[in-house]
Amino acid sequence: DAGVIQSPRHEVTEMGQEVTLRCKPISGHNSLFWYRQTMMRGLELLIYFNNNVPIDDSGMPEDRFSAKMPNASFSTLKIQPSEPRDSAVYFCASGRWGANQPQHFGDGTRLSIL
Amino acid sequence: QKEVEQDPGPLSVPEGAIVSLNCTYSNSAFQYFMWYRQYSRKGPELLMYTYSSGNKEDGRFTAQVDKSSKYISLFIRDSQPSDSATYLCAMNYGGSQGNLIFGKGTKLSVKP
């Protein structure tokens, strides 16, 4: 079975550019999570969706960040305009809704903003 | 105080050693406790999960939860070089919410 698929795997861009990260969750999963991982702050939840509806976006750091889930098989995380402090590894995870349900992570997008 | 504290290590042990990894937390409302393993340049993968207090064993891995002390542990017996990874604890409040609070992770290296 295919796992969570993220693209691109690596992204290097200049400050001020728009960045779009993409995620395809595992088929049949109805919850989707976006995380950011840095050495300083560890793994932080940015936003999560249930049945394509955003439930909690309190982790989104600034208005420059936005996320959408137009259907059950696709989600995007957009940063506009990007800044060097946005450099991190961004993970998408999916799972079935519920506190005891495991989250399955993609291999992440390594983002560098110059 | 952060909600979940975890010693970042690094922790280096010889092959065959027993490894103990730990997390402390501050919020007594946490109900579900998980351990994820993350290999370099990969996403975290679920290793173990427990509900409330107690022990859970799966092969060489044992997870312990002590809610009275707000302390959770992961033990790895007969550690192997393939266990070299970063181990992250995670927990959530239960109910219908699925959002996890993660520790920063402990980097483990098992030397052959």
PDB file of C-alpha atoms in Angstrom:
ATOM      1  CA  ASP A   1       0.000   0.000   0.000  1.00  0.00           C
ATOM      2  CA  ALA A   2       1.233   3.485  -0.796  1.00  0.00           C
ATOM      3  CA  GLY A   3       2.040   5.610   2.208  1.00  0.00           C
ATOM      4  CA  VAL A   4       1.643   9.356   2.566  1.00  0.00           C
ATOM      5  CA  ILE A   5       3.233  11.013  -0.432  1.00  0.00           C
ATOM      6  CA  GLN A   6       4.755  14.457  -0.183  1.00  0.00           C
ATOM      7  CA  SER A   7       6.224  16.631  -2.908  1.00  0.00           C
ATOM      8  CA  PRO A   8       8.654  18.073  -3.517  1.00  0.00           C
ATOM      9  CA  ARG A   9      11.191  16.265  -1.324  1.00  0.00           C
ATOM     10  CA  HIS A  10      13.498  19.256  -1.378  1.00  0.00           C
ATOM     11  CA  GLU A  11      12.828  22.898  -2.151  1.00  0.00           C
ATOM     12  CA  VAL A  12      15.345  25.708  -2.243  1.00  0.00           C
ATOM     13  CA  THR A  13      14.051  29.164  -3.035  1.00  0.00           C
ATOM     14  CA  GLU A  14      14.761  32.784  -2.391  1.00  0.00           C
ATOM     15  CA  MET A  15      13.200  34.904   0.277  1.00  0.00           C
ATOM     16  CA  GLY A  16       9.916  36.458  -0.830  1.00  0.00           C
ATOM     17  CA  GLN A  17       8.957  33.657  -3.195  1.00  0.00           C
ATOM     18  CA  GLU A  18       5.767  31.655  -2.840  1.00  0.00           C
ATOM     19  CA  VAL A  19       6.239  28.059  -1.748  1.00  0.00           C
ATOM     20  CA  THR A  20       3.643  25.304  -2.166  1.00  0.00           C
ATOM     21  CA  LEU A  21       4.030  21.947  -0.468  1.00  0.00           C
ATOM     22  CA  ARG A  22       1.815  19.066  -1.492  1.00  0.00           C
ATOM     23  CA  CYS A  23       0.497  15.993   0.256  1.00  0.00           C
ATOM     24  CA  LYS A  24      -1.452  12.909  -0.799  1.00  0.00           C
ATOM     25  CA  PRO A  25      -2.783  11.076   2.258  1.00  0.00           C
ATOM     26  CA  ILE A  26      -3.355   7.342   2.549  1.00  0.00           C
ATOM     27  CA  SER A  27      -6.612   6.302   0.925  1.00  0.00           C
ATOM     28  CA  GLY A  28      -9.385   5.834   3.480  1.00  0.00           C
ATOM     29  CA  HIS A  29      -7.872   8.136   6.075  1.00  0.00           C
ATOM     30  CA  ASN A  30     -10.134  11.015   7.051  1.00  0.00           C
ATOM     31  CA  SER A  31      -7.744  13.175   9.051  1.00  0.00           C
ATOM     32  CA  LEU A  32      -4.708  15.029   7.814  1.00  0.00           C
ATOM     33  CA  PHE A  33      -2.022  16.892   9.736  1.00  0.00           C
ATOM     34  CA  TRP A  34       0.720  19.325   8.734  1.00  0.00           C
ATOM     35  CA  TYR A  35       3.808  19.527  10.963  1.00  0.00           C
ATOM     36  CA  ARG A  36       7.036  21.489  10.913  1.00  0.00           C
ATOM     37  CA  GLN A  37      10.268  20.088  12.386  1.00  0.00           C
ATOM     38  CA  THR A  38      13.330  22.099  13.387  1.00  0.00           C
ATOM     39  CA  MET A  39      16.246  21.350  15.675  1.00  0.00           C
ATOM     40  CA  MET A  40      15.261  24.163  18.010  1.00  0.00           C
ATOM     41  CA  ARG A  41      11.539  23.525  18.334  1.00  0.00           C
ATOM     42  CA  GLY A  42      11.161  19.865  17.417  1.00  0.00           C
ATOM     43  CA  LEU A  43       7.982  18.676  15.701  1.00  0.00           C
ATOM     44  CA  GLU A  44       5.188  21.235  15.815  1.00  0.00           C
ATOM     45  CA  LEU A  45       1.622  20.780  14.631  1.00  0.00           C
ATOM     46  CA  LEU A  46       0.605  23.553  12.244  1.00  0.00           C
ATOM     47  CA  ILE A  47      -2.934  22.604  11.235  1.00  0.00           C
ATOM     48  CA  TYR A  48      -5.149  19.552  10.967  1.00  0.00           C
ATOM     49  CA  PHE A  49      -8.217  18.594   8.976  1.00  0.00           C
ATOM     50  CA  ASN A  50     -11.039  16.137   9.536  1.00  0.00           C
ATOM     51  CA  ASN A  51     -13.078  15.119   6.485  1.00  0.00           C
ATOM     52  CA  ASN A  52     -11.378  17.918   4.518  1.00  0.00           C
ATOM     53  CA  VAL A  53     -12.472  20.586   7.015  1.00  0.00           C
ATOM     54  CA  PRO A  54      -9.827  22.524   8.974  1.00  0.00           C
ATOM     55  CA  ILE A  55     -10.328  21.797  12.674  1.00  0.00           C
ATOM     56  CA  ASP A  56      -7.503  23.683  14.352  1.00  0.00           C
ATOM     57  CA  ASP A  57      -5.067  26.064  12.704  1.00  0.00           C
ATOM     58  CA  SER A  58      -3.769  27.618  15.917  1.00  0.00           C
ATOM     59  CA  GLY A  59      -0.293  26.268  15.162  1.00  0.00           C
ATOM     60  CA  MET A  60       0.041  28.206  11.920  1.00  0.00           C
ATOM     61  CA  PRO A  61       2.758  30.725  12.777  1.00  0.00           C
ATOM     62  CA  GLU A  62       1.619  33.681  10.688  1.00  0.00           C
ATOM     63  CA  ASP A  63      -0.860  34.773   8.069  1.00  0.00           C
ATOM     64  CA  ARG A  64       1.816  34.030   5.489  1.00  0.00           C
ATOM     65  CA  PHE A  65       0.957  30.358   6.000  1.00  0.00           C
ATOM     66  CA  SER A  66      -2.199  28.837   4.572  1.00  0.00           C
ATOM     67  CA  ALA A  67      -3.412  25.274   4.029  1.00  0.00           C
ATOM     68  CA  LYS A  68      -6.173  23.763   1.973  1.00  0.00           C
ATOM     69  CA  MET A  69      -7.694  20.361   1.498  1.00  0.00           C
ATOM     70  CA  PRO A  70      -9.939  20.525  -1.572  1.00  0.00           C
ATOM     71  CA  ASN A  71     -10.672  16.786  -1.491  1.00  0.00           C
ATOM     72  CA  ALA A  72      -9.898  13.641   0.473  1.00  0.00           C
ATOM     73  CA  SER A  73      -6.794  12.812  -1.562  1.00  0.00           C
ATOM     74  CA  PHE A  74      -4.922  16.109  -1.685  1.00  0.00           C
ATOM     75  CA  SER A  75      -3.735  18.914   0.554  1.00  0.00           C
ATOM     76  CA  THR A  76      -1.427  21.891   0.143  1.00  0.00           C
ATOM     77  CA  LEU A  77       0.516  24.071   2.525  1.00  0.00           C
ATOM     78  CA  LYS A  78       1.449  27.445   1.098  1.00  0.00           C
ATOM     79  CA  ILE A  79       3.870  30.065   2.361  1.00  0.00           C
ATOM     80  CA  GLN A  80       3.647  33.492   0.772  1.00  0.00           C
ATOM     81  CA  PRO A  81       5.946  35.374   1.035  1.00  0.00           C
ATOM     82  CA  SER A  82       8.598  32.987   2.326  1.00  0.00           C
ATOM     83  CA  GLU A  83      11.294  34.038   4.824  1.00  0.00           C
ATOM     84  CA  PRO A  84      14.600  32.398   5.859  1.00  0.00           C
ATOM     85  CA  ARG A  85      13.131  31.487   9.279  1.00  0.00           C
ATOM     86  CA  ASP A  86      10.611  29.267   7.490  1.00  0.00           C
ATOM     87  CA  SER A  87      13.445  26.862   6.632  1.00  0.00           C
ATOM     88  CA  ALA A  88      12.561  23.494   8.153  1.00  0.00           C
ATOM     89  CA  VAL A  89      11.334  20.026   7.292  1.00  0.00           C
ATOM     90  CA  TYR A  90       7.576  19.990   6.731  1.00  0.00           C
ATOM     91  CA  PHE A  91       5.711  16.742   7.301  1.00  0.00           C
ATOM     92  CA  CYS A  92       2.250  15.683   6.343  1.00  0.00           C
ATOM     93  CA  ALA A  93       0.562  12.865   8.249  1.00  0.00           C
ATOM     94  CA  SER A  94      -2.772  11.121   7.822  1.00  0.00           C
ATOM     95  CA  GLY A  95      -4.861   8.808   9.922  1.00  0.00           C
ATOM     96  CA  ARG A  96      -8.351   7.837  10.948  1.00  0.00           C
ATOM     97  CA  TRP A  97     -10.044  10.326  13.228  1.00  0.00           C
ATOM     98  CA  GLY A  98      -9.751   9.558  16.941  1.00  0.00           C
ATOM     99  CA  ALA A  99      -7.369  10.062  19.817  1.00  0.00           C
ATOM    100  CA  ASN A 100      -6.115   6.480  19.725  1.00  0.00           C
ATOM    101  CA  GLN A 101      -5.560   6.359  15.993  1.00  0.00           C
ATOM    102  CA  PRO A 102      -1.952   6.346  14.764  1.00  0.00           C
ATOM    103  CA  GLN A 103      -0.735   9.010  12.417  1.00  0.00           C
ATOM    104  CA  HIS A 104       1.206   7.903   9.358  1.00  0.00           C
ATOM    105  CA  PHE A 105       3.857  10.343   8.227  1.00  0.00           C
ATOM    106  CA  GLY A 106       5.270  11.104   4.826  1.00  0.00           C
ATOM    107  CA  ASP A 107       9.006  11.538   4.381  1.00  0.00           C
ATOM    108  CA  GLY A 108       8.749  15.310   4.482  1.00  0.00           C
ATOM    109  CA  THR A 109       9.732  18.282   2.367  1.00  0.00           C
ATOM    110  CA  ARG A 110      13.087  19.830   3.266  1.00  0.00           C
ATOM    111  CA  LEU A 111      12.607  23.553   2.683  1.00  0.00           C
ATOM    112  CA  SER A 112      15.457  26.050   2.506  1.00  0.00           C
ATOM    113  CA  ILE A 113      14.727  29.747   2.093  1.00  0.00           C
ATOM    114  CA  LEU A 114      17.804  31.748   1.104  1.00  0.00           C
TER     115      LEU A 114
ATOM    116  CA  GLN B   1       7.498  24.769  31.107  1.00  0.00           C
ATOM    117  CA  LYS B   2       6.934  22.845  27.910  1.00  0.00           C
ATOM    118  CA  GLU B   3       4.102  20.347  27.948  1.00  0.00           C
ATOM    119  CA  VAL B   4       6.398  17.448  27.043  1.00  0.00           C
ATOM    120  CA  GLU B   5      10.086  17.243  27.970  1.00  0.00           C
ATOM    121  CA  GLN B   6      12.526  14.782  26.462  1.00  0.00           C
ATOM    122  CA  ASP B   7      16.303  14.601  26.792  1.00  0.00           C
ATOM    123  CA  PRO B   8      17.716  15.101  23.274  1.00  0.00           C
ATOM    124  CA  GLY B   9      20.799  12.965  23.922  1.00  0.00           C
ATOM    125  CA  PRO B  10      22.653  11.843  21.947  1.00  0.00           C
ATOM    126  CA  LEU B  11      22.688   8.454  23.599  1.00  0.00           C
ATOM    127  CA  SER B  12      25.326   5.947  22.489  1.00  0.00           C
ATOM    128  CA  VAL B  13      25.241   2.315  23.608  1.00  0.00           C
ATOM    129  CA  PRO B  14      26.972  -0.930  22.559  1.00  0.00           C
ATOM    130  CA  GLU B  15      25.030  -3.558  20.665  1.00  0.00           C
ATOM    131  CA  GLY B  16      23.047  -5.812  22.986  1.00  0.00           C
ATOM    132  CA  ALA B  17      22.587  -3.172  25.691  1.00  0.00           C
ATOM    133  CA  ILE B  18      19.257  -2.325  27.283  1.00  0.00           C
ATOM    134  CA  VAL B  19      18.181   1.181  26.342  1.00  0.00           C
ATOM    135  CA  SER B  20      15.908   3.379  28.438  1.00  0.00           C
ATOM    136  CA  LEU B  21      14.279   6.425  26.872  1.00  0.00           C
ATOM    137  CA  ASN B  22      12.094   8.761  28.895  1.00  0.00           C
ATOM    138  CA  CYS B  23       9.692  11.693  28.723  1.00  0.00           C
ATOM    139  CA  THR B  24       8.028  13.795  31.361  1.00  0.00           C
ATOM    140  CA  TYR B  25       4.894  15.833  30.864  1.00  0.00           C
ATOM    141  CA  SER B  26       3.032  18.510  32.731  1.00  0.00           C
ATOM    142  CA  ASN B  27      -0.614  18.088  31.742  1.00  0.00           C
ATOM    143  CA  SER B  28      -2.459  15.387  33.672  1.00  0.00           C
ATOM    144  CA  ALA B  29      -5.208  15.430  31.014  1.00  0.00           C
ATOM    145  CA  PHE B  30      -3.071  13.425  28.584  1.00  0.00           C
ATOM    146  CA  GLN B  31      -4.615   9.993  28.018  1.00  0.00           C
ATOM    147  CA  TYR B  32      -2.838   8.380  25.058  1.00  0.00           C
ATOM    148  CA  PHE B  33       0.917   7.938  24.951  1.00  0.00           C
ATOM    149  CA  MET B  34       2.914   6.974  21.897  1.00  0.00           C
ATOM    150  CA  TRP B  35       6.472   6.382  20.824  1.00  0.00           C
ATOM    151  CA  TYR B  36       7.586   7.161  17.299  1.00  0.00           C
ATOM    152  CA  ARG B  37      10.880   6.197  15.684  1.00  0.00           C
ATOM    153  CA  GLN B  38      12.430   8.474  13.089  1.00  0.00           C
ATOM    154  CA  TYR B  39      15.303   7.414  10.879  1.00  0.00           C
ATOM    155  CA  SER B  40      17.490  10.067   9.293  1.00  0.00           C
ATOM    156  CA  ARG B  41      15.712  11.936   6.478  1.00  0.00           C
ATOM    157  CA  LYS B  42      12.520   9.963   7.024  1.00  0.00           C
ATOM    158  CA  GLY B  43       9.183  10.675   8.627  1.00  0.00           C
ATOM    159  CA  PRO B  44       8.356   9.395  12.119  1.00  0.00           C
ATOM    160  CA  GLU B  45       6.770   5.949  12.305  1.00  0.00           C
ATOM    161  CA  LEU B  46       4.616   4.694  15.155  1.00  0.00           C
ATOM    162  CA  LEU B  47       6.402   2.163  17.335  1.00  0.00           C
ATOM    163  CA  MET B  48       4.178   1.703  20.383  1.00  0.00           C
ATOM    164  CA  TYR B  49       1.126   3.239  21.941  1.00  0.00           C
ATOM    165  CA  THR B  50      -0.496   2.867  25.354  1.00  0.00           C
ATOM    166  CA  TYR B  51      -3.636   4.170  26.953  1.00  0.00           C
ATOM    167  CA  SER B  52      -3.438   5.489  30.514  1.00  0.00           C
ATOM    168  CA  SER B  53      -1.040   3.854  32.993  1.00  0.00           C
ATOM    169  CA  GLY B  54       0.642   0.499  32.699  1.00  0.00           C
ATOM    170  CA  ASN B  55       3.052  -1.496  30.587  1.00  0.00           C
ATOM    171  CA  LYS B  56       2.884  -2.740  27.037  1.00  0.00           C
ATOM    172  CA  GLU B  57       5.340  -5.126  25.452  1.00  0.00           C
ATOM    173  CA  ASP B  58       6.013  -5.788  21.774  1.00  0.00           C
ATOM    174  CA  GLY B  59       9.010  -7.946  21.008  1.00  0.00           C
ATOM    175  CA  ARG B  60      12.146  -6.196  22.229  1.00  0.00           C
ATOM    176  CA  PHE B  61      10.224  -3.015  23.064  1.00  0.00           C
ATOM    177  CA  THR B  62       8.379  -2.192  26.295  1.00  0.00           C
ATOM    178  CA  ALA B  63       6.452   1.025  26.888  1.00  0.00           C
ATOM    179  CA  GLN B  64       5.636   2.150  30.430  1.00  0.00           C
ATOM    180  CA  VAL B  65       3.325   4.919  31.583  1.00  0.00           C
ATOM    181  CA  ASP B  66       3.253   6.251  35.140  1.00  0.00           C
ATOM    182  CA  LYS B  67       0.497   8.862  35.229  1.00  0.00           C
ATOM    183  CA  SER B  68       1.019   9.609  38.922  1.00  0.00           C
ATOM    184  CA  SER B  69       4.554  10.762  38.157  1.00  0.00           C
ATOM    185  CA  LYS B  70       3.712  12.099  34.680  1.00  0.00           C
ATOM    186  CA  TYR B  71       6.529   9.971  33.294  1.00  0.00           C
ATOM    187  CA  ILE B  72       6.695   7.602  30.349  1.00  0.00           C
ATOM    188  CA  SER B  73       9.473   5.256  29.263  1.00  0.00           C
ATOM    189  CA  LEU B  74      10.471   3.114  26.328  1.00  0.00           C
ATOM    190  CA  PHE B  75      12.827   0.197  26.929  1.00  0.00           C
ATOM    191  CA  ILE B  76      14.672  -1.548  24.130  1.00  0.00           C
ATOM    192  CA  ARG B  77      16.186  -4.930  24.981  1.00  0.00           C
ATOM    193  CA  ASP B  78      19.072  -6.480  23.065  1.00  0.00           C
ATOM    194  CA  SER B  79      19.574  -3.270  21.123  1.00  0.00           C
ATOM    195  CA  GLN B  80      20.732  -3.568  17.505  1.00  0.00           C
ATOM    196  CA  PRO B  81      22.543  -1.144  15.194  1.00  0.00           C
ATOM    197  CA  SER B  82      19.284  -0.964  13.210  1.00  0.00           C
ATOM    198  CA  ASP B  83      17.679   0.649  16.284  1.00  0.00           C
ATOM    199  CA  SER B  84      19.867   3.723  15.724  1.00  0.00           C
ATOM    200  CA  ALA B  85      17.356   6.504  15.171  1.00  0.00           C
ATOM    201  CA  THR B  86      15.653   9.383  16.927  1.00  0.00           C
ATOM    202  CA  TYR B  87      12.854   8.342  19.266  1.00  0.00           C
ATOM    203  CA  LEU B  88      10.016  10.784  19.884  1.00  0.00           C
ATOM    204  CA  CYS B  89       7.389  10.475  22.564  1.00  0.00           C
ATOM    205  CA  ALA B  90       3.933  11.857  21.802  1.00  0.00           C
ATOM    206  CA  MET B  91       0.704  12.207  23.690  1.00  0.00           C
ATOM    207  CA  ASN B  92      -2.794  13.594  23.389  1.00  0.00           C
ATOM    208  CA  TYR B  93      -5.823  14.437  25.431  1.00  0.00           C
ATOM    209  CA  GLY B  94      -8.150  11.725  24.271  1.00  0.00           C
ATOM    210  CA  GLY B  95     -11.728  12.366  23.227  1.00  0.00           C
ATOM    211  CA  SER B  96     -12.173  12.802  19.522  1.00  0.00           C
ATOM    212  CA  GLN B  97      -9.126  14.953  18.934  1.00  0.00           C
ATOM    213  CA  GLY B  98      -6.223  13.468  17.073  1.00  0.00           C
ATOM    214  CA  ASN B  99      -3.633  16.174  17.531  1.00  0.00           C
ATOM    215  CA  LEU B 100      -0.444  14.956  19.176  1.00  0.00           C
ATOM    216  CA  ILE B 101       2.023  16.848  21.353  1.00  0.00           C
ATOM    217  CA  PHE B 102       5.537  15.611  20.624  1.00  0.00           C
ATOM    218  CA  GLY B 103       8.733  15.620  22.632  1.00  0.00           C
ATOM    219  CA  LYS B 104      11.810  16.884  20.807  1.00  0.00           C
ATOM    220  CA  GLY B 105      13.213  13.385  20.448  1.00  0.00           C
ATOM    221  CA  THR B 106      16.233  11.463  21.753  1.00  0.00           C
ATOM    222  CA  LYS B 107      18.897  10.491  19.239  1.00  0.00           C
ATOM    223  CA  LEU B 108      20.091   6.931  19.841  1.00  0.00           C
ATOM    224  CA  SER B 109      23.166   5.316  18.365  1.00  0.00           C
ATOM    225  CA  VAL B 110      23.798   1.584  18.843  1.00  0.00           C
ATOM    226  CA  LYS B 111      27.416   0.677  18.103  1.00  0.00           C
ATOM    227  CA  PRO B 112      28.244  -2.792  16.730  1.00  0.00           C
TER     228      PRO B 112
END
